[in-house]
Every structure is written in C-alpha cells, then in structure tokens.
Amino acid sequence: MKFGVGIPNYSRGASVQGVREVARAAEELGYDSVWTTDHILVPKEHAPVFGYVLEAILTLAYVAGFTLRVKLGTSVLILPQRSAILVAKEIASLDQLSNGRAMLGLAAGWMEGEFKYHKINFHQRGRLLDESIQVLRAIWEQPDVSFHGKFYNFENA
C-alpha cells in the first residue's frame, strides 16, 4: 500500500510555508507522494474553500525543487478548463525536472460557474476531457503527432 498527503495549496491555510512544511514532512516521514488541488477562478459562494488556490502544477514544480524522492501528483487537475497541449508540455517538463516523479490525476470538474468564466460548455466537459486525454497521449507517445477531433486539430507537430 502507498500513502500520500495533500499539500495545503488551497483555502485559508494555503501558504508557501505550509506547502514547504507539509512536503518536507511527507518526504522525511516516508510518504510516497504529495498532491495538489486545482481550481482557477471560482464563484464567490465557493470562495471560503476554493477562493485562494496556489496553481497546482507550479506548486508541484516548487516542491520538486526541495524534495528528492516523493512523487508529485495533481488531485485533480480540471483538464477541460486548460489547454491539453499546454498541460502536456507542463507535466512532461515537471516529470523531467523532477527525475520522473510526476503523476497526473485528471477530472471533468463539477463547479458549473467556474466553467462559465472560461467560456466552456459545462455539459461538454466529459467529451472535452476524453478528447484532451487523447491529445496528451498522442503528444507524449508519438514523435510526429497529428490530431483531429472536435476540440483539437493539429498536423505535423
């Protein structure tokens, strides 16, 4: 069995000091992984919990700089609210810079108001997630990549 801990990158307790202390303690205590939460911009009614969130991937990159062993995971990244092409680059970079410690947890998202801020159709988020995962895999697995879908189209990349 493996054990991980959530880094306090969100809510009122989120701070650089808290992130550093929890990640260092996880490393020292033998935890297998540390995880970040993801929200970008939320409606005011969700502000008490998700109104302040340090960006998930950047926080993990910060943690990678002062840890050596603990795996670095997103719990979970709301992929339909992000460019799958950019996430592919960010996670591949995190994985390289951390010596293979990146883990990517993904979700479709649940907060409809958050999708409105991104001008993304909330009711298409499942299909967008599925296609975005195909984009990630294509970029990571194919040396010469082309992709043709409903949301993403590119040639000879």
C-alpha positions as semicolon CSV with decimal commas, in nm:
position;residue;x (nm);y (nm);z (nm)
1;M;0,000;0,000;0,000
2;K;0,118;0,351;-0,078
3;F;0,039;0,668;0,114
4;G;0,022;1,027;0,001
5;V;-0,068;1,358;0,156
6;G;-0,244;1,665;0,023
7;I;-0,033;1,978;0,018
8;P;-0,214;2,282;0,164
9;N;-0,221;2,477;-0,164
10;Y;-0,581;2,590;-0,118
11;S;-0,819;2,753;0,130
12;R;-0,737;2,993;0,409
13;G;-0,448;2,776;0,529
14;A;-0,265;2,787;0,196
15;S;0,080;2,941;0,215
16;V;0,429;2,893;0,084
17;Q;0,540;2,800;0,436
18;G;0,261;2,543;0,470
19;V;0,338;2,388;0,132
20;R;0,707;2,365;0,221
21;E;0,648;2,222;0,570
22;V;0,399;1,955;0,460
23;A;0,607;1,848;0,159
24;R;0,927;1,825;0,364
25;A;0,749;1,633;0,640
26;A;0,600;1,393;0,383
27;E;0,947;1,330;0,241
28;E;1,105;1,282;0,585
29;L;0,824;1,059;0,716
30;G;0,840;0,824;0,417
31;Y;0,514;0,916;0,244
32;D;0,507;0,805;-0,118
33;S;0,350;1,115;-0,269
34;V;0,223;1,470;-0,226
35;W;-0,081;1,607;-0,406
36;T;-0,219;1,947;-0,505
37;T;-0,577;2,064;-0,555
38;D;-0,686;2,259;-0,863
39;H;-0,930;2,544;-0,920
40;I;-0,859;2,852;-1,128
41;L;-1,139;3,104;-1,066
42;V;-1,448;3,014;-0,867
43;P;-1,786;3,176;-0,797
44;K;-1,800;3,369;-0,471
45;E;-2,012;3,105;-0,293
46;H;-1,716;2,865;-0,318
47;A;-1,461;3,123;-0,201
48;P;-1,438;3,001;0,161
49;V;-1,276;2,676;0,043
50;F;-1,154;2,740;-0,313
51;G;-1,119;3,119;-0,331
52;Y;-0,745;3,105;-0,276
53;V;-0,562;2,828;-0,460
54;L;-0,194;2,822;-0,546
55;E;-0,172;2,687;-0,901
56;A;-0,140;2,308;-0,889
57;I;0,138;2,237;-1,141
58;L;0,351;2,536;-1,040
59;T;0,321;2,434;-0,675
60;L;0,445;2,085;-0,761
61;A;0,736;2,233;-0,955
62;Y;0,826;2,436;-0,647
63;V;0,806;2,123;-0,430
64;A;1,022;1,929;-0,678
65;G;1,300;2,179;-0,614
66;F;1,346;2,085;-0,249
67;T;1,240;1,718;-0,242
68;L;1,420;1,420;-0,391
69;R;1,203;1,112;-0,356
70;V;0,835;1,188;-0,301
71;K;0,611;1,160;-0,609
72;L;0,430;1,476;-0,722
73;G;0,062;1,448;-0,812
74;T;-0,237;1,657;-0,909
75;S;-0,554;1,570;-0,719
76;V;-0,710;1,650;-0,952
77;L;-0,641;1,880;-1,245
78;I;-0,960;2,002;-1,413
79;L;-0,835;1,936;-1,763
80;P;-1,135;2,070;-1,960
81;Q;-1,054;2,418;-1,825
82;R;-0,700;2,408;-1,962
83;S;-0,527;2,365;-2,293
84;A;-0,438;1,997;-2,322
85;I;-0,140;2,094;-2,537
86;L;-0,002;2,323;-2,267
87;V;-0,070;2,068;-1,991
88;A;0,118;1,804;-2,193
89;K;0,419;2,037;-2,202
90;E;0,392;2,137;-1,834
91;I;0,358;1,782;-1,699
92;A;0,632;1,645;-1,927
93;S;0,859;1,926;-1,806
94;L;0,771;1,860;-1,441
95;D;0,841;1,492;-1,492
96;Q;1,183;1,563;-1,649
97;L;1,282;1,825;-1,392
98;S;1,178;1,601;-1,101
99;N;1,353;1,289;-1,233
100;G;1,033;1,104;-1,324
101;R;0,822;1,184;-1,017
102;A;0,518;1,348;-1,180
103;M;0,174;1,187;-1,156
104;L;-0,131;1,333;-1,325
105;G;-0,478;1,299;-1,177
106;L;-0,748;1,440;-1,404
107;A;-1,116;1,523;-1,374
108;A;-1,400;1,673;-1,573
109;G;-1,487;1,922;-1,298
110;W;-1,807;1,980;-1,104
111;M;-1,843;2,355;-1,048
112;E;-2,060;2,487;-1,332
113;G;-1,993;2,853;-1,253
114;E;-1,621;2,802;-1,292
115;F;-1,674;2,678;-1,648
116;K;-1,871;2,992;-1,734
117;Y;-1,568;3,208;-1,653
118;H;-1,366;3,007;-1,905
119;K;-1,646;3,021;-2,165
120;I;-1,650;2,642;-2,178
121;N;-1,974;2,448;-2,216
122;F;-2,021;2,271;-1,882
123;H;-2,231;1,999;-2,045
124;Q;-1,949;1,907;-2,287
125;R;-1,682;1,875;-2,018
126;G;-1,684;1,492;-2,024
127;R;-1,631;1,477;-2,400
128;L;-1,368;1,750;-2,376
129;L;-1,187;1,558;-2,100
130;D;-1,189;1,239;-2,307
131;E;-1,050;1,413;-2,613
132;S;-0,795;1,606;-2,406
133;I;-0,661;1,278;-2,265
134;Q;-0,623;1,151;-2,623
135;V;-0,427;1,468;-2,703
136;L;-0,197;1,416;-2,404
137;R;-0,128;1,057;-2,505
138;A;-0,069;1,148;-2,868
139;I;0,179;1,422;-2,778
140;W;0,365;1,207;-2,526
141;E;0,373;0,887;-2,733
142;Q;0,418;0,994;-3,096
143;P;0,735;1,157;-3,232
144;D;0,542;1,318;-3,520
145;V;0,194;1,397;-3,397
146;S;-0,124;1,491;-3,576
147;F;-0,463;1,500;-3,410
148;H;-0,812;1,559;-3,547
149;G;-1,100;1,587;-3,304
150;K;-1,396;1,805;-3,218
151;F;-1,197;2,033;-2,985
152;Y;-0,836;1,988;-3,103
153;N;-0,692;1,977;-3,453
154;F;-0,325;1,994;-3,544
155;E;-0,090;1,847;-3,806
156;N;0,279;1,758;-3,815
157;A;0,362;1,875;-3,466
